Coordinates of C-alpha atoms in Angstrom, one line a residue:
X28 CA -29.0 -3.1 10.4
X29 CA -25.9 -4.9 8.6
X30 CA -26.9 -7.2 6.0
X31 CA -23.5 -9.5 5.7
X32 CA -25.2 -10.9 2.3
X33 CA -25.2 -9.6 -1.0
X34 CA -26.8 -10.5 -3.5
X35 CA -27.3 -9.9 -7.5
X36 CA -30.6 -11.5 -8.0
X37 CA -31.6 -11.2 -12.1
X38 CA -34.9 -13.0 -13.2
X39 CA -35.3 -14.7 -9.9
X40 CA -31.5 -16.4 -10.0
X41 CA -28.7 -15.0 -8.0
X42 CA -25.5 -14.4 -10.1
X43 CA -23.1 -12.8 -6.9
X44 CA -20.9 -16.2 -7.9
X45 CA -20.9 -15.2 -11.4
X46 CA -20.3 -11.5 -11.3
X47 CA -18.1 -11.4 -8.2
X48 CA -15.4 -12.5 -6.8
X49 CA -14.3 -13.1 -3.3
X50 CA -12.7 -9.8 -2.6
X51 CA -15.2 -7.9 -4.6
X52 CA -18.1 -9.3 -2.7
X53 CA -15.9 -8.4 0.2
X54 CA -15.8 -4.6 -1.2
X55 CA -19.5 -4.6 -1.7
X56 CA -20.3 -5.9 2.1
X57 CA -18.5 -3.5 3.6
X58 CA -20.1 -0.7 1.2
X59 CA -23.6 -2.1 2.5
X60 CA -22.3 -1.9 6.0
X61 CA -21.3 2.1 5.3
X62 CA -24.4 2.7 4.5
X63 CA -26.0 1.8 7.5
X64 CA -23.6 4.6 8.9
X65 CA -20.4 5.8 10.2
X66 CA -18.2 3.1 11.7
X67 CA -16.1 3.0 14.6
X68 CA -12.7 1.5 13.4
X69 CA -11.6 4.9 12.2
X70 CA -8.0 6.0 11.2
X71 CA -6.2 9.2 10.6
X72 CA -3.8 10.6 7.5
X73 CA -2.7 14.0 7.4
X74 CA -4.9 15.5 4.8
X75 CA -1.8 16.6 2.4
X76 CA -1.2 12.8 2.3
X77 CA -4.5 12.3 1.1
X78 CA -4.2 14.7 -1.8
X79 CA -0.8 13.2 -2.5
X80 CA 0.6 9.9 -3.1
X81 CA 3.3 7.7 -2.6
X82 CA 4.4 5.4 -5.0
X83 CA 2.0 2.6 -6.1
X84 CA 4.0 -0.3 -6.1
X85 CA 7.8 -0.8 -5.4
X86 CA 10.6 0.7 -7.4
X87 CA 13.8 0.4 -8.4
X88 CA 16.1 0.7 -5.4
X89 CA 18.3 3.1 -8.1
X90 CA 15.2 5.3 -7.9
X91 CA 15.8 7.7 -5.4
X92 CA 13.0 10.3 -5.6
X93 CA 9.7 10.3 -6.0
X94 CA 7.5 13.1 -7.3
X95 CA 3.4 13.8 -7.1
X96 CA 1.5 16.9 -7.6
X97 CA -2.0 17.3 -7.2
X98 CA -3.8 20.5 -7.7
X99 CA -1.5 22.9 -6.1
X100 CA 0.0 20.5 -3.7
X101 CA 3.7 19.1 -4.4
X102 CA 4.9 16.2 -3.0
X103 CA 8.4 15.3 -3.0
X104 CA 10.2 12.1 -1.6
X105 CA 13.5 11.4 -0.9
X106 CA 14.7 7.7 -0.2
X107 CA 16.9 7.5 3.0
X108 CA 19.6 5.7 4.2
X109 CA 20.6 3.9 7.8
X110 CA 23.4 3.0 9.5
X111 CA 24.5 -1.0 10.0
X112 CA 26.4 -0.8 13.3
X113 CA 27.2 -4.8 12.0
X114 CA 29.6 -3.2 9.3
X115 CA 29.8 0.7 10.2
X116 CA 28.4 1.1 7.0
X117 CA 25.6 2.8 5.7
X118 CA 23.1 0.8 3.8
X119 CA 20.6 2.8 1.6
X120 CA 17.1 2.1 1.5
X121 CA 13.9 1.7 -0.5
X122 CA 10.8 5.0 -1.3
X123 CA 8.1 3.3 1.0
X124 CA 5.4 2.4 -1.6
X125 CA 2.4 0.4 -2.2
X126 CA -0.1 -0.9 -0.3
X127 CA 1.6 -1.5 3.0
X128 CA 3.6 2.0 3.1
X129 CA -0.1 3.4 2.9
X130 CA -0.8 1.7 5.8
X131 CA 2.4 2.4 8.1
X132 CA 1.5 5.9 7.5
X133 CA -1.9 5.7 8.2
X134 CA -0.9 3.3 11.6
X135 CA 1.6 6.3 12.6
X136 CA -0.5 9.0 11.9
X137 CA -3.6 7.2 13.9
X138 CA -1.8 6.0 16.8
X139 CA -0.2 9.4 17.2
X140 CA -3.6 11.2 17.3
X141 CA -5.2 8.3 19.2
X142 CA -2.7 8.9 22.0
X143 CA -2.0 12.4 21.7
X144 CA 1.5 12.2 21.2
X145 CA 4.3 12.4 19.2
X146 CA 6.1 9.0 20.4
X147 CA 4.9 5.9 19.0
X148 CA 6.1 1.8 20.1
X149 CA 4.8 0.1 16.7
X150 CA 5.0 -3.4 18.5
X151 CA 2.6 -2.6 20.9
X152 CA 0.0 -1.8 18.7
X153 CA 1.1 -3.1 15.4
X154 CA -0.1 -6.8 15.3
X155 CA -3.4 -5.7 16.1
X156 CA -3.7 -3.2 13.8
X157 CA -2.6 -6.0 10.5
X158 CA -4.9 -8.0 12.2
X159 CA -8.0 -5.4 11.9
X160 CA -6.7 -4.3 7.9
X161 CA -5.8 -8.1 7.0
X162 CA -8.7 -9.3 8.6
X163 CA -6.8 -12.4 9.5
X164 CA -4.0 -13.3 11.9
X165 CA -0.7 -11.5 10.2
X166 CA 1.9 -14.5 9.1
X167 CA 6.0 -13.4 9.1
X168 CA 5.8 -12.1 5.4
X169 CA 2.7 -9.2 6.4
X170 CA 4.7 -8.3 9.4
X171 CA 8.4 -8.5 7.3
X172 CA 6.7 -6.2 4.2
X173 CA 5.0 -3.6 7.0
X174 CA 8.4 -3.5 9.0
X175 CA 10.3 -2.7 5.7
X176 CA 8.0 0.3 4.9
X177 CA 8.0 1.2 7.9
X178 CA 11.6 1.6 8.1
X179 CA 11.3 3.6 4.9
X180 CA 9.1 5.5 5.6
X181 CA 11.5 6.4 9.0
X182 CA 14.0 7.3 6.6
X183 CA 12.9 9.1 4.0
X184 CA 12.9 13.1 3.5
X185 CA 9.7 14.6 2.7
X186 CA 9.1 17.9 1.1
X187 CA 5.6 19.7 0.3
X188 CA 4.7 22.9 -1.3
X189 CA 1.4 24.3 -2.0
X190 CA 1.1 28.0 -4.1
X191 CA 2.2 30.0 -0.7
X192 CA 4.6 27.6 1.4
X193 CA 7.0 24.8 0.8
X194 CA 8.1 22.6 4.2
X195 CA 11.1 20.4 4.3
X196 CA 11.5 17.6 6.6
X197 CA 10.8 14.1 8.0
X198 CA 7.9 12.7 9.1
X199 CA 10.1 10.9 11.3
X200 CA 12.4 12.5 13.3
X201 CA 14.1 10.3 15.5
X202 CA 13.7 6.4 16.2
X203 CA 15.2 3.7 18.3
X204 CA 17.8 1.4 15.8
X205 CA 17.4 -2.5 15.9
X206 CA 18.7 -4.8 12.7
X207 CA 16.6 -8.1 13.0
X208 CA 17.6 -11.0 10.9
X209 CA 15.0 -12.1 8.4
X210 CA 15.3 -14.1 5.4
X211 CA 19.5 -14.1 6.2
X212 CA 19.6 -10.6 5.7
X213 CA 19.8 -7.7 7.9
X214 CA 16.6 -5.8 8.1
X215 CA 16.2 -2.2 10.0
X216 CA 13.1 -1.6 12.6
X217 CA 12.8 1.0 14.5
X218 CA 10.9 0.3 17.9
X219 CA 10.1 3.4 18.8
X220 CA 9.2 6.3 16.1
X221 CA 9.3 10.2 17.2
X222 CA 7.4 12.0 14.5
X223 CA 8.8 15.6 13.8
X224 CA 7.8 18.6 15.2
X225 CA 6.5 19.7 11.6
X226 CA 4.3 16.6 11.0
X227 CA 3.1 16.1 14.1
X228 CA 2.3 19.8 15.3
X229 CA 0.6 19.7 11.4
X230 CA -1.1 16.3 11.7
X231 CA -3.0 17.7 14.6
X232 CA -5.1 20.8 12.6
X233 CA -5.6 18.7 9.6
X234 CA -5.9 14.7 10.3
X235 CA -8.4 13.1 8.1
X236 CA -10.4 10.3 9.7
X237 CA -11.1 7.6 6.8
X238 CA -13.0 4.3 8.0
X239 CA -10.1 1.8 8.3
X240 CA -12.7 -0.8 6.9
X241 CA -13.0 0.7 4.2
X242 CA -9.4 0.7 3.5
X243 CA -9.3 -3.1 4.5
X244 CA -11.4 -3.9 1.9
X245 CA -9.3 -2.3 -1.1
X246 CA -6.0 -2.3 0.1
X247 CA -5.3 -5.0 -3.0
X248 CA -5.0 -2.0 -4.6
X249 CA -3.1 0.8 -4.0
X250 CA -4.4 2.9 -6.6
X251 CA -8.3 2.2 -4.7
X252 CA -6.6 3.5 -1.4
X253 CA -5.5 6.5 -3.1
X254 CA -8.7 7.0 -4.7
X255 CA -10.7 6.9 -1.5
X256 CA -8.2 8.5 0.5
X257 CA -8.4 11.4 -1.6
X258 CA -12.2 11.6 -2.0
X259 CA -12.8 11.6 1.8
X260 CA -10.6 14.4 2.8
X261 CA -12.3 16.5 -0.9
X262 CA -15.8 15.7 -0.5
X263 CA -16.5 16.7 3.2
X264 CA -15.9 20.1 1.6
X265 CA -18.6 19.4 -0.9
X266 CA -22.5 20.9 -0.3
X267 CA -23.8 20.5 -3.4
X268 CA -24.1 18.0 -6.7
X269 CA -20.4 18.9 -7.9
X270 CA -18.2 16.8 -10.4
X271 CA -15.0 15.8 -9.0
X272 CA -12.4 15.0 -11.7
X273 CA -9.2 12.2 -10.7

């Protein structure tokens, strides 16, 4: 049974007030609820994703590439660019990163798996989705941010290697163009994302369900995100008391 109330009760007192905060007492309720057992608001990520990371908060737009390796899986980034039909120019953008580039890629790789397909509308399901992770109705900023790393995300050339194979593509490989204006600028979304044959003939052997409450909880943090991501996909491999090192 979900108990919604938790408590740190020393010498007949309760300090929760003390000790916690309001989005650590959130962490800890939904770690109670966890423990009643598996939820039902589950995700997906590919599981290389889950053993490597994007960047943790937003760089430099002179920063073109990122770099992660993690055990004997490489992962390398390349920011893309897109073209402004406005000007006939191309306009370079950003490495997705942080919190909300997490969970485009997470919202891609679910919605693909949910539906079985390659071809993915974001607006149809994408309010909804803030809605679940924010746990509150999305305002124009949540929805501008997830759009921008979104569009990154569209852009950007992804390479992994592991010991035996190295792959080179996008995870996106085509999408619909549309420049909305926000914030009297020009912003790219795509409205309609086609994963690549790589990713998405890939994401379908290895897609890692994670509990997108959980990731609701900590997605403050990108670093937590990164630390759960990549402990659900290691310890389901795990059948005895091991030690896991970060």
């Amino acid at each position: 049974m979900t108990n919604r109330n938790v408590k740190v009760v020393i010498g007949g007192q309760d300090y929760s007030d003390r000790l916690f905060d309001a989005r650590m007492s959130r962490v800890l309720r939904v770690a109670n609820d966890m423990m009643s057992g598996p939820g039902d608001n589950i995700g997906f990520l590919h599981s290389a994703m889950c053993q490597t990371f994007l960047p943790s908060r937003r760089l430099s737009e002179s920063t073109r590439v990122w770099e992660c390796s993690n055990g004997q899986t490489s992962l390398q980034i390349e920011a893309g660019s897109a073209f402004n039909p406005d000007n006939r120019q191309w306009r370079e953008l950003p490495l997705p990163s942080g919190s909300r580039a997490r969970l485009a890629l997470i919202h891609l790789s679910t919605e693909a798996v949910r539906q079985q397909s390659p071809v993915i509308k974001p607006n149809r399901s994408m309010t909804s989705f803030l809605k679940k992770i924010l746990n509150r109705d999305p305002n124009g900023q949540d929805i501008s941010e997830f759009k921008y790393q979104m569009s990154a995300l569209g852009t950007a050339t992804i390479r992994l290697a592991t010991r035996e194979r190295q792959t080179q593509s996008h995870i996106v490989s085509d999408f619909d163009l549309m420049w909305l204006k926000l914030e009297k600028s020009r912003v790219l979304w795509p409205s309609e994302f086609v994963l690549s044959n790589e990713y998405w003939s890939s994401l379908q052997e290895q897609a890692v369900p994670v509990d997108l409450n959980a990731l609701t909880a900590i997605s403050y943090s990108s670093i937590a995100m990164d630390i759960y991501l990549w402990l659900t996909q290691r310890l389901h491999r795990v059948t005895q008391p091991y030690t896991v090192y970060w």
